[in-house]
């Protein structure tokens, strides 16, 4: 690997410009208006796989957005790494809160990124992190340092639930056969405190509605005399948690994995500055389930959050009206052993039971996801550990994340393979928020670290 630092130095500008080009394409998977841009991003990814030296590069159309695939098989007797990532991004709105346009990448210095960070939607989640793999594979192939087989599968529907990838994986098991899956779509604690993600939460996402009268009403003529759907919805949501921020849905916690005292003690060793956390979010205090620390609340404990709520008059000025229907979108993040189908049903039963007289309630499940855990004694985890240790100069810390990548548990079911979650983003990189960014240092550190994963994984597999 001795040429790697030189290669990175000599190709630095090109590697940045290529990522910029990808970031300029607004590949928003959720919004049909961007369908052509999503397709364009798939083409650009495919071109990069080809120029990296991959064979069999194909854009697989789906009923949704396409899946891009490429591979380099050097010897079927050697191990195979399957790289997964996504080229789709979250919508950019609220657009007015961006300090620079979301699809015009620019480098700006920040407190945590003194060498500069790339500001653009998808810079960290996941174009920047996915592209590191293409660049690392490019170096390994071009320099003759690829020590095993590699397959890359980059999808365009992660941010909307990976519906068509599920089918694709189930139908292409032998094409995708591998020994380990490698993903950079998570984060780490800090640039000088590297960590490897050992857990992802599952998800149940639902949309609810509460309907009262058959039409919008004058709030003076009818106010106080009929159930107001927005008031009712607020009462119902408020009833979903008690004063200890414990979720009240009967049976919700029945199957929750009890994390051992030892693991909780180990988690508490990870550096965490509550003060800095609060300052960064401009909040005077944190809030969550009683009896758990902030890091436990956002990783090993399930939670319920309203993601959106609407109804009635929200335009300029005042309009005196009682809306006929009120709506909310609610996510429940789940932990190991909770089944999202079951949780969705428990939610439906309980939420419906909370409907005040004179209202009717609907619960529409959107999507779900199974939680995931990676044991630290897995050879893939071990290889990642050594790789970070080598390039960061300090041992990485295992850390469970609160986010979800539902396809990861599905990979395990369908392909019988564990996923190594080598993320290089920071929580402060503002993924899904305005002003998303990704450190230039992190981008190149990722490209530098990835080849070591391959080397150590092949070494571990040979013994
Ligand atoms: N990359 C994120 C998930 C993530 C981010 C995990 C940081 C851990 C740390 C992914 O793109 C994402 O946003 N997933 C969604 C779920 C999906 C079903 C929309 C999520 O977690 O909300
Ligand atoms: Mn992502
Ligand atoms: Mn995301």
Short mmCIF file of C-alpha atoms in Angstrom, two decimals, residues 15-258:
data_model
loop_
_atom_site.label_atom_id
_atom_site.label_comp_id
_atom_site.label_asym_id
_atom_site.label_seq_id
_atom_site.Cartn_x
_atom_site.Cartn_y
_atom_site.Cartn_z
CA UNK A 15 -11.33 12.81 -6.87
CA UNK A 16 -12.97 15.92 -5.43
CA UNK A 17 -14.21 17.19 -8.78
CA UNK A 18 -15.73 13.80 -9.66
CA UNK A 19 -17.64 13.77 -6.38
CA UNK A 20 -18.76 17.36 -6.99
CA UNK A 21 -20.13 16.35 -10.38
CA UNK A 22 -22.23 13.63 -8.72
CA UNK A 23 -23.40 16.04 -6.00
CA UNK A 24 -24.62 18.49 -8.65
CA UNK A 25 -27.26 15.96 -9.74
CA UNK A 26 -30.40 16.38 -7.58
CA UNK A 27 -31.13 12.65 -7.24
CA UNK A 28 -34.00 13.03 -4.78
CA UNK A 29 -35.66 9.62 -4.72
CA UNK A 30 -38.79 10.67 -2.82
CA UNK A 31 -39.97 13.23 -5.37
CA UNK A 32 -41.15 12.00 -8.82
CA UNK A 33 -40.16 15.39 -10.26
CA UNK A 34 -36.51 14.30 -9.98
CA UNK A 35 -36.89 10.91 -11.65
CA UNK A 36 -34.63 11.84 -14.58
CA UNK A 37 -31.98 13.22 -12.26
CA UNK A 38 -32.00 10.00 -10.27
CA UNK A 39 -31.51 8.10 -13.53
CA UNK A 40 -28.69 10.48 -14.51
CA UNK A 41 -26.94 9.85 -11.18
CA UNK A 42 -27.17 6.10 -11.81
CA UNK A 43 -25.46 6.61 -15.19
CA UNK A 44 -22.68 8.68 -13.67
CA UNK A 45 -22.09 6.02 -10.99
CA UNK A 46 -21.98 3.32 -13.68
CA UNK A 47 -19.42 5.34 -15.69
CA UNK A 48 -17.21 5.62 -12.60
CA UNK A 49 -17.41 1.89 -11.95
CA UNK A 50 -16.26 1.31 -15.53
CA UNK A 51 -13.38 3.75 -15.38
CA UNK A 52 -12.32 2.30 -12.02
CA UNK A 53 -11.81 -0.96 -13.90
CA UNK A 54 -14.91 -2.92 -12.93
CA UNK A 55 -16.37 -5.55 -15.24
CA UNK A 56 -20.00 -6.35 -15.95
CA UNK A 57 -21.15 -2.83 -15.13
CA UNK A 58 -24.93 -2.80 -15.50
CA UNK A 59 -27.76 -0.44 -14.67
CA UNK A 60 -30.68 -2.62 -13.59
CA UNK A 61 -33.98 -0.82 -14.03
CA UNK A 62 -36.64 -1.45 -11.38
CA UNK A 63 -40.21 -0.28 -11.04
CA UNK A 64 -38.69 2.49 -8.95
CA UNK A 65 -35.16 3.81 -9.38
CA UNK A 66 -32.31 1.78 -10.95
CA UNK A 67 -29.68 -0.32 -9.21
CA UNK A 68 -26.09 0.03 -10.42
CA UNK A 69 -23.85 -3.02 -10.30
CA UNK A 70 -20.22 -3.75 -11.18
CA UNK A 71 -17.62 -6.29 -10.14
CA UNK A 72 -14.01 -7.37 -10.38
CA UNK A 73 -13.55 -11.08 -9.96
CA UNK A 74 -9.83 -11.89 -9.83
CA UNK A 75 -10.00 -15.47 -8.52
CA UNK A 76 -13.15 -17.35 -7.50
CA UNK A 77 -11.12 -19.12 -4.81
CA UNK A 78 -10.49 -15.83 -3.02
CA UNK A 79 -12.97 -14.10 -0.69
CA UNK A 80 -15.54 -11.68 -2.11
CA UNK A 81 -16.45 -8.30 -0.64
CA UNK A 82 -19.86 -6.86 -1.59
CA UNK A 83 -19.94 -3.07 -1.32
CA UNK A 84 -23.35 -1.46 -0.82
CA UNK A 85 -24.19 2.23 -0.94
CA UNK A 86 -26.84 4.61 -2.24
CA UNK A 87 -26.74 7.44 -4.77
CA UNK A 88 -30.18 8.81 -3.92
CA UNK A 89 -30.56 11.68 -1.48
CA UNK A 90 -33.13 13.22 0.82
CA UNK A 91 -35.16 16.20 -0.40
CA UNK A 92 -33.28 19.47 0.19
CA UNK A 93 -36.11 21.38 1.81
CA UNK A 94 -36.47 23.62 3.73
CA UNK A 95 -34.35 25.13 0.98
CA UNK A 96 -34.33 28.63 2.47
CA UNK A 97 -32.26 27.40 5.42
CA UNK A 98 -29.30 26.42 3.20
CA UNK A 99 -26.42 28.88 3.31
CA UNK A 100 -25.33 27.77 -0.16
CA UNK A 101 -27.51 25.99 -2.76
CA UNK A 102 -27.90 22.26 -1.92
CA UNK A 103 -26.85 21.02 -5.35
CA UNK A 104 -23.95 23.41 -5.85
CA UNK A 105 -21.21 21.82 -3.75
CA UNK A 106 -18.73 24.20 -2.12
CA UNK A 107 -15.94 23.67 0.41
CA UNK A 108 -16.18 25.69 3.61
CA UNK A 109 -14.25 25.42 6.86
CA UNK A 110 -16.12 24.50 10.04
CA UNK A 111 -15.08 24.11 13.66
CA UNK A 112 -14.98 20.32 13.38
CA UNK A 113 -13.63 20.38 9.82
CA UNK A 114 -10.74 22.86 9.87
CA UNK A 115 -9.49 21.47 6.55
CA UNK A 116 -12.86 22.20 4.98
CA UNK A 117 -16.07 20.31 4.38
CA UNK A 118 -18.07 19.76 1.21
CA UNK A 119 -21.50 21.35 1.60
CA UNK A 120 -24.20 19.72 -0.52
CA UNK A 121 -27.21 17.44 -0.15
CA UNK A 122 -25.83 13.88 -0.16
CA UNK A 123 -22.25 14.97 0.57
CA UNK A 124 -22.18 12.62 3.57
CA UNK A 125 -25.39 10.58 3.09
CA UNK A 126 -24.42 8.80 1.02
CA UNK A 127 -22.80 10.03 -2.20
CA UNK A 128 -19.56 11.13 -0.54
CA UNK A 129 -19.22 7.98 1.53
CA UNK A 130 -20.31 5.66 -1.29
CA UNK A 131 -17.91 7.34 -3.73
CA UNK A 132 -14.95 6.66 -1.40
CA UNK A 133 -15.45 2.97 -2.16
CA UNK A 134 -15.39 3.51 -5.92
CA UNK A 135 -12.19 5.53 -5.56
CA UNK A 136 -10.59 2.94 -3.24
CA UNK A 137 -11.52 0.16 -5.68
CA UNK A 138 -10.11 2.29 -8.52
CA UNK A 139 -6.79 2.55 -6.72
CA UNK A 140 -6.70 -1.14 -5.84
CA UNK A 141 -7.46 -2.24 -9.41
CA UNK A 142 -5.21 0.32 -11.15
CA UNK A 143 -2.25 -0.31 -8.86
CA UNK A 144 -2.58 -4.09 -8.79
CA UNK A 145 -3.42 -4.05 -5.06
CA UNK A 146 -6.87 -5.66 -5.16
CA UNK A 147 -6.37 -8.70 -2.92
CA UNK A 148 -9.75 -10.41 -3.50
CA UNK A 149 -12.96 -10.20 -5.49
CA UNK A 150 -15.21 -7.19 -5.19
CA UNK A 151 -18.82 -6.59 -6.18
CA UNK A 152 -20.43 -3.18 -5.89
CA UNK A 153 -24.17 -2.59 -5.71
CA UNK A 154 -25.27 1.03 -5.48
CA UNK A 155 -29.00 1.69 -5.20
CA UNK A 156 -31.26 4.68 -5.72
CA UNK A 157 -34.07 4.06 -3.24
CA UNK A 158 -32.45 3.84 0.19
CA UNK A 159 -34.04 7.05 1.40
CA UNK A 160 -37.49 5.75 0.47
CA UNK A 161 -37.26 2.26 1.95
CA UNK A 162 -35.28 0.17 -0.62
CA UNK A 163 -38.47 -1.55 -1.81
CA UNK A 164 -37.15 -2.74 -5.16
CA UNK A 165 -33.70 -3.63 -3.87
CA UNK A 166 -35.35 -6.22 -1.62
CA UNK A 167 -36.75 -8.01 -4.65
CA UNK A 168 -33.48 -7.61 -6.56
CA UNK A 169 -31.47 -9.19 -3.75
CA UNK A 170 -33.92 -12.08 -3.37
CA UNK A 171 -33.77 -12.75 -7.12
CA UNK A 172 -30.00 -12.40 -7.53
CA UNK A 173 -28.60 -14.38 -4.63
CA UNK A 174 -25.87 -16.12 -6.63
CA UNK A 175 -24.84 -12.95 -8.45
CA UNK A 176 -24.47 -11.23 -5.08
CA UNK A 177 -22.87 -14.16 -3.24
CA UNK A 178 -20.11 -12.84 -1.00
CA UNK A 179 -18.21 -13.37 2.25
CA UNK A 180 -18.85 -9.99 3.77
CA UNK A 181 -20.72 -6.78 2.95
CA UNK A 182 -18.99 -3.43 3.33
CA UNK A 183 -20.95 -0.22 3.83
CA UNK A 184 -20.05 3.40 4.57
CA UNK A 185 -23.40 4.99 5.37
CA UNK A 186 -23.06 5.67 9.10
CA UNK A 187 -20.91 7.90 11.29
CA UNK A 188 -18.13 7.89 13.83
CA UNK A 189 -17.64 9.71 17.12
CA UNK A 190 -15.00 12.26 16.05
CA UNK A 191 -12.07 12.55 13.68
CA UNK A 192 -9.70 11.69 16.53
CA UNK A 193 -12.10 9.15 18.08
CA UNK A 194 -12.89 6.71 15.28
CA UNK A 195 -15.70 4.25 15.90
CA UNK A 196 -17.31 1.40 14.01
CA UNK A 197 -21.07 0.99 14.00
CA UNK A 198 -22.14 -2.31 15.58
CA UNK A 199 -25.88 -1.77 15.60
CA UNK A 200 -28.69 -0.12 13.67
CA UNK A 201 -32.21 0.42 14.91
CA UNK A 202 -35.23 -0.97 13.15
CA UNK A 203 -38.16 1.14 12.14
CA UNK A 204 -41.92 1.26 11.93
CA UNK A 205 -43.18 4.30 10.06
CA UNK A 206 -46.86 5.11 10.00
CA UNK A 207 -49.17 7.88 8.85
CA UNK A 208 -52.28 8.57 10.90
CA UNK A 209 -55.37 10.63 10.34
CA UNK A 210 -58.16 11.77 12.64
CA UNK A 211 -61.42 12.85 11.05
CA UNK A 212 -64.27 14.60 12.83
CA UNK A 213 -67.02 16.51 11.04
CA UNK A 214 -67.57 15.85 7.34
CA UNK A 215 -66.36 19.34 6.34
CA UNK A 216 -64.25 22.21 7.65
CA UNK A 217 -66.32 24.27 10.09
CA UNK A 218 -66.46 27.87 11.33
CA UNK A 219 -64.57 27.70 14.62
CA UNK A 220 -66.94 30.18 16.24
CA UNK A 221 -70.19 28.54 15.19
CA UNK A 222 -69.04 25.01 16.01
CA UNK A 223 -66.05 25.47 18.33
CA UNK A 224 -66.55 23.73 21.68
CA UNK A 225 -69.49 21.71 20.42
CA UNK A 226 -67.81 19.04 18.26
CA UNK A 227 -64.54 17.14 18.49
CA UNK A 228 -61.77 19.16 16.82
CA UNK A 229 -59.62 16.62 14.90
CA UNK A 230 -56.39 18.58 15.42
CA UNK A 231 -56.99 18.87 19.17
CA UNK A 232 -57.91 15.18 19.26
CA UNK A 233 -54.77 14.19 17.34
CA UNK A 234 -52.60 16.18 19.78
CA UNK A 235 -54.25 14.52 22.79
CA UNK A 236 -53.77 11.09 21.24
CA UNK A 237 -50.11 11.73 20.46
CA UNK A 238 -49.54 13.10 23.96
CA UNK A 239 -50.99 9.89 25.40
CA UNK A 240 -48.36 7.79 23.62
CA UNK A 241 -45.72 8.65 26.26
CA UNK A 242 -45.96 8.97 30.03
CA UNK A 243 -44.23 11.45 32.33
CA UNK A 244 -41.06 9.34 32.23
CA UNK A 245 -41.00 9.46 28.43
CA UNK A 246 -41.85 5.79 28.43
CA UNK A 247 -43.98 4.65 25.48
CA UNK A 248 -47.46 3.63 26.66
CA UNK A 249 -48.44 1.27 23.83
CA UNK A 250 -49.32 -2.02 25.57
CA UNK A 251 -46.75 -4.71 24.73
CA UNK A 252 -44.35 -2.25 23.08
CA UNK A 253 -41.39 -3.17 25.29
CA UNK A 254 -42.20 -6.88 25.70
CA UNK A 255 -39.46 -8.14 23.39
CA UNK A 256 -36.91 -5.35 23.79
CA UNK A 257 -33.40 -6.74 24.12
CA UNK A 258 -32.05 -6.21 27.63
#
